[in-house]
Tab-separated table of C-alpha atoms in Angstrom:
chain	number	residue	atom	x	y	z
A	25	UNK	CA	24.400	-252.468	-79.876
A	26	UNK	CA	21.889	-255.245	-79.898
A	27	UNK	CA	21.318	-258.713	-80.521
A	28	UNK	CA	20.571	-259.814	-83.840
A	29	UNK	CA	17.971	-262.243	-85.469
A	30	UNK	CA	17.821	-263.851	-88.492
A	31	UNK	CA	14.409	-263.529	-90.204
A	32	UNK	CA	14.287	-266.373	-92.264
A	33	UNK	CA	14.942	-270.063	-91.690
A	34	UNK	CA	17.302	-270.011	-94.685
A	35	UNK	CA	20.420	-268.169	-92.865
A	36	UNK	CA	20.448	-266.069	-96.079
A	37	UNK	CA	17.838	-263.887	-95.102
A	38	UNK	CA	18.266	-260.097	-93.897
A	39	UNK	CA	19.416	-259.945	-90.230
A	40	UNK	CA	17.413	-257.677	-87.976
A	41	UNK	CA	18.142	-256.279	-84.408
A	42	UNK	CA	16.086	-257.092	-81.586
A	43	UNK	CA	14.364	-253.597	-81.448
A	44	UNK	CA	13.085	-253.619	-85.020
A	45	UNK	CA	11.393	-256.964	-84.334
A	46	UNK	CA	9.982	-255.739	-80.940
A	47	UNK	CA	8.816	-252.092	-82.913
A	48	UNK	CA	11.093	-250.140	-81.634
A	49	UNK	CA	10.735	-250.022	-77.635
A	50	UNK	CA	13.607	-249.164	-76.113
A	51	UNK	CA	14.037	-249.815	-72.003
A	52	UNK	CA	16.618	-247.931	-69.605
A	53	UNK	CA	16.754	-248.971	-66.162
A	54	UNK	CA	15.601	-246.091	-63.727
A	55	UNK	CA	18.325	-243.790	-62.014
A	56	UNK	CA	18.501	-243.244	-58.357
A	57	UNK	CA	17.625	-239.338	-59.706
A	58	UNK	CA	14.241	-240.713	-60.452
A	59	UNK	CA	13.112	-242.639	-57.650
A	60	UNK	CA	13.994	-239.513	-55.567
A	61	UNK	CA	10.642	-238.141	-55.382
A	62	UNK	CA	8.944	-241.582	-53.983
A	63	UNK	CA	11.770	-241.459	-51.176
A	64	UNK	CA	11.862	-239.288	-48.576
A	65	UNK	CA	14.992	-237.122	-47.615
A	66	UNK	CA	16.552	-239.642	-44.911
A	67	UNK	CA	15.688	-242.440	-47.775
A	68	UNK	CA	12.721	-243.817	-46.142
A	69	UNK	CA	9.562	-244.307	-48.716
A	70	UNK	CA	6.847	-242.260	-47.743
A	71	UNK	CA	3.143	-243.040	-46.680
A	72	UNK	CA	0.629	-242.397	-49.147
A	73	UNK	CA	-2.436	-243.085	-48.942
A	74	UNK	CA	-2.724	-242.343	-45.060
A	75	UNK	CA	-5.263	-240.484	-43.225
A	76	UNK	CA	-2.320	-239.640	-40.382
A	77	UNK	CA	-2.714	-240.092	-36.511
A	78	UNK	CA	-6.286	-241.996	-35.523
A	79	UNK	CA	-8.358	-238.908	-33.913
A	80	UNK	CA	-11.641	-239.938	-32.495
A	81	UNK	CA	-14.525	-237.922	-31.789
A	82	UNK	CA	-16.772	-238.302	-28.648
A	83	UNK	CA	-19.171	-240.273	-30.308
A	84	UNK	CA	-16.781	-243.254	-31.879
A	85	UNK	CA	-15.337	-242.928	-28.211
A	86	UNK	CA	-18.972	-243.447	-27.054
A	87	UNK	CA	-19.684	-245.940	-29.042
A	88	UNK	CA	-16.670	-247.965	-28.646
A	89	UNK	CA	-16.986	-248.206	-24.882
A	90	UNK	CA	-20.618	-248.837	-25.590
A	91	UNK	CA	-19.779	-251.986	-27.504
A	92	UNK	CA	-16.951	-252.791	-24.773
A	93	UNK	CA	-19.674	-252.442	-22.153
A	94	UNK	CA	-21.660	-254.778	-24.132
A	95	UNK	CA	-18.970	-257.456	-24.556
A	96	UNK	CA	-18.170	-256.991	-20.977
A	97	UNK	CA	-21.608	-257.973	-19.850
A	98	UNK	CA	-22.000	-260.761	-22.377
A	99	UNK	CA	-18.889	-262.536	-20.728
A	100	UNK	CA	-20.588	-261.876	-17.416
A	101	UNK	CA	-24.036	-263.647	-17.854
A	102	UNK	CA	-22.021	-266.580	-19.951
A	103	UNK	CA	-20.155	-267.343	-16.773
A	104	UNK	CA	-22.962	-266.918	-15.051
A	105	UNK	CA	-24.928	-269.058	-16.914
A	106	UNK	CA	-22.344	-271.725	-16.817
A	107	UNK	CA	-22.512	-272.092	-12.974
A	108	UNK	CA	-26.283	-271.757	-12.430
A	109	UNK	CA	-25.794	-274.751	-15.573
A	110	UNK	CA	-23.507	-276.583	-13.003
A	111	UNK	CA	-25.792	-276.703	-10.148
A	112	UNK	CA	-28.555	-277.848	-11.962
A	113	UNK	CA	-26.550	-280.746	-13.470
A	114	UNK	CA	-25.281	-281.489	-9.651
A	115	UNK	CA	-28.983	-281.117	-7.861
A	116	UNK	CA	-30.137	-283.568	-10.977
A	117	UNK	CA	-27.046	-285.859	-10.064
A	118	UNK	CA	-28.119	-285.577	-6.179
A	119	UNK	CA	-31.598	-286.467	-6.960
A	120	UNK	CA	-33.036	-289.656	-6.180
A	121	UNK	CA	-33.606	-291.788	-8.937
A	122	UNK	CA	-37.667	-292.796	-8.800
A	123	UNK	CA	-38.786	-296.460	-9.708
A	124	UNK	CA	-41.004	-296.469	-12.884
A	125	UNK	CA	-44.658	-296.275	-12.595
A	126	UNK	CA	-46.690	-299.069	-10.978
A	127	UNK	CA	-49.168	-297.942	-13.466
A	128	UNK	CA	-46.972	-299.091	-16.577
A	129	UNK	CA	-45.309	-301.936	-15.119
A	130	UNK	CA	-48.509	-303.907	-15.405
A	131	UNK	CA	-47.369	-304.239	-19.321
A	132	UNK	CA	-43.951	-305.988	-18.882
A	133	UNK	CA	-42.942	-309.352	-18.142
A	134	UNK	CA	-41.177	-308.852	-14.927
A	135	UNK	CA	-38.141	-311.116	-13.888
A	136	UNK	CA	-39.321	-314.648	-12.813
A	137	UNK	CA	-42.515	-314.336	-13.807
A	138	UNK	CA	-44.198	-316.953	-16.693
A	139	UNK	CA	-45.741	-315.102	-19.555
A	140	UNK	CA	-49.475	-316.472	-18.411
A	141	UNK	CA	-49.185	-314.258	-15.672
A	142	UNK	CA	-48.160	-311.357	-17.447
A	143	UNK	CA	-50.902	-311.422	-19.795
A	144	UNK	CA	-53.268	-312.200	-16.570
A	145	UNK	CA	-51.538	-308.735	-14.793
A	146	UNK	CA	-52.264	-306.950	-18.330
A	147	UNK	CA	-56.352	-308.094	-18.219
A	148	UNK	CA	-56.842	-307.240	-14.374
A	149	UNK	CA	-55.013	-303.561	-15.272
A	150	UNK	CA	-57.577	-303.255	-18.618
A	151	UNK	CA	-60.639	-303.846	-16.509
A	152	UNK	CA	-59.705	-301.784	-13.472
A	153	UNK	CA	-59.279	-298.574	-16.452
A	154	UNK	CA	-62.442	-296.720	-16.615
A	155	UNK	CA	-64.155	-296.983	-19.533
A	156	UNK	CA	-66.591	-293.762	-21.135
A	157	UNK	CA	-70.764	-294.385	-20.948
A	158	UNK	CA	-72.237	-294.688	-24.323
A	159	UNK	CA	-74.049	-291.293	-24.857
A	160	UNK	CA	-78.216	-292.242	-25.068
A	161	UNK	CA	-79.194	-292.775	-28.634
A	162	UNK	CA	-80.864	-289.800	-30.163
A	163	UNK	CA	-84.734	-290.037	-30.584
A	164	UNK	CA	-85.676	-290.216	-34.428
A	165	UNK	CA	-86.704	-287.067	-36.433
């Protein structure tokens, strides 16, 4: 019938069966009788929960190809983008590369040259700058 536990530590005490200690619950496994209803009559489960076949009106289908369109014209101007990127980087590769300046090479030490000379190159480049006109002093008031 059930299996019995003893109640007490001393062995003497009453013995009780398993469902008076759990309060009487009682379990029986499910028959195939009462799962009919959640299977179908070929023995498939059903679909619950679904809202059937997809059926789209003409505005989802509107916006869908919308947001297609969209997508479609994205990847364009990306690739587009990319090669007018390329050429750039190719014409900037092509293009001569220009010395520095004249105008800041005065500062440097160039190669060979003793470092009296550079600091004689920096003076003759300070005095050929133009330098602003005081402004005429302001008669007293």
């Amino acid at each position: 019938r059930g299996t019995t536990v003893s109640a007490g530590a001393g062995g003497g005490a009453a013995k009780l069966s398993y469902r008076e200690i759990r309060g009487g619950i009682d379990y029986e496994p499910g028959r195939p009788e009462t799962y009919q209803r959640v299977l179908g009559q070929d023995g498939t489960y059903w679909t619950q929960g679904s809202l059937g076949g997809t059926v789209d009106s003409e505005e989802q289908i509107r916006a869908r190809e919308k947001r297609e369109a969209i997508k479609e014209m994205d990847r364009q101007v990306r690739a587009e983008n990319a090669r007018r990127f390329e050429a750039a980087k190719a014409r900037e590769a092509a293009k001569p590369k220009s010395p520095p300046s004249e105008r800041f090479n005065v500062f440097y030490k160039q190669p060979g040259e003793d470092a009296l000379l550079a600091q004689y190159r920096r003076e003759m480049y300070a005095k050929s700058v133009p330098k602003p006109t005081p402004a005429a002093p302001k008669p007293p008031p």
